């Protein structure tokens, strides 16, 4: 089966088995020493990417268990028979593949490893199989290995046997988040995109400046290794990196340049050695307006202001919380930079000053009075204040902090039950904007907003319903809120919006439902609320462009026994086969995932799919589909053989 392309550092190459009669490439002692050196060098890796961290630690644990075997071989130095030499040579190749894989998961691009998580998991399985093949039948007695070490290695080998048979799994939440964000170029912007990006950045640990810098270097290395191949995948990786940098307040898009970090103001004299203190730690450009933050570090004013405006409250370099957000000009450093530039004939870029922050004629200083107006006894004053707060809360983290600091959340929650639907719409949208900041999610929840938001979801204006769905999605980033929203009756109106809402409403509803049914009880609630026929309608209406989202929700639901009974029907199986035949590459991939889940639990459904012409389409996808689709197709082919 064709394998998805991994960089050379990630691939676990499949070498042919050495022949027992082949001339030995090294003597016995050197072979054992090389095995020990390989294991010890592999154990040096420890800072693994989060998406592969669990698997890496498992592999390291098994390498640790092999050490006593190798140490006894080194100490006793027995004469190796051809069979023992062959097995140890195979073990050496397995250990080398393990080391390459651990290095890739330690140094590689986090975004690449997330996008290719299933392919990388397949490489782990290949390493386990190599280790198992090498150790299975190892002649421990003739090698004079102690009973204790023999038992330990045989137990480990039994675990490897079980592990290599384990079905590939994926982080469904991560997969859905990536799918929504990567499809955003083809869709109108969704209300929930910022919340999804924040979750992805947190899960991939790409929120802090040093992490984003290291990721840029890793992507540059990946691009060089690919040598122009897999352009679409590379484009996706770069686009995601740009999105993560944007929400962190970093404006930098030169990953494909000849150098990862180019000081733009000095492009024409790259050989000039610039003092490190003159470069902004964020942009690596020479500073024209250096300012000092509360931690004592100096940054270019525009760069650190973008960082703060993105919601960050830590020093980018030191990672320490900032006691205050004041920026003090660093006149001494500015003078040194000017002197140095004059001496070396370097012309600094001149920038126009930033405009004073003011929106709709209302400067930030008006926010306290606007928040107060939300609780006015005059309805017209409340209406105008709700509209202005909605606009201001969208603009910047500083505005949101001022709104919250002046008691804006309780005042807004008090307006959610206002009889005017336009006021409801402006109010719930303001809370959506405020919920971008993690701490505000807790304040909104504790203020009792969720039942009132659900009521607007049921009976509000079209835009009010859309933004209520997006707000529930944002709040459901907190696991405890998933259960609360389900208990308070939030699932049914989301299903109703998915069925009868606007296009934007359907998309916001689907995103919220997916997040909520990560909670097991909410899967049953969604099924009882009619999610299955609603999703069928979404799949049938191809103009929505939501087939993949619908199938991802079906995949989550099919893991629950109660939901499986309603999903596992022959008409649905026929619909899946049709998608595998005629859908987009991503449609086929998602449909195969759902069918594999259903067929693994109810073989009669797979039998029906085979009668409906599945096998012919499986063979085609196994040859030409996406890498993940190929793996799913081959898994189904193996299960299908048992049905004949």
Tab-separated table of N, CA and C in Angstrom, residues 81 243 321 387 576:
chain	number	residue	atom	x	y	z
A	81	UNK	N	25.604	-17.542	17.466
A	81	UNK	CA	25.265	-18.421	16.350
A	81	UNK	C	24.708	-17.569	15.214
A	243	UNK	N	-1.719	31.391	10.822
A	243	UNK	CA	-2.878	31.628	11.688
A	243	UNK	C	-2.469	31.641	13.158
A	321	UNK	N	4.176	36.517	33.853
A	321	UNK	CA	3.018	37.419	33.821
A	321	UNK	C	3.483	38.869	33.987
A	387	UNK	N	-25.459	47.927	21.665
A	387	UNK	CA	-24.897	47.947	20.314
A	387	UNK	C	-23.437	48.393	20.332
A	576	UNK	N	-23.309	5.847	2.649
A	576	UNK	CA	-21.856	5.872	2.842
A	576	UNK	C	-21.140	5.294	1.622
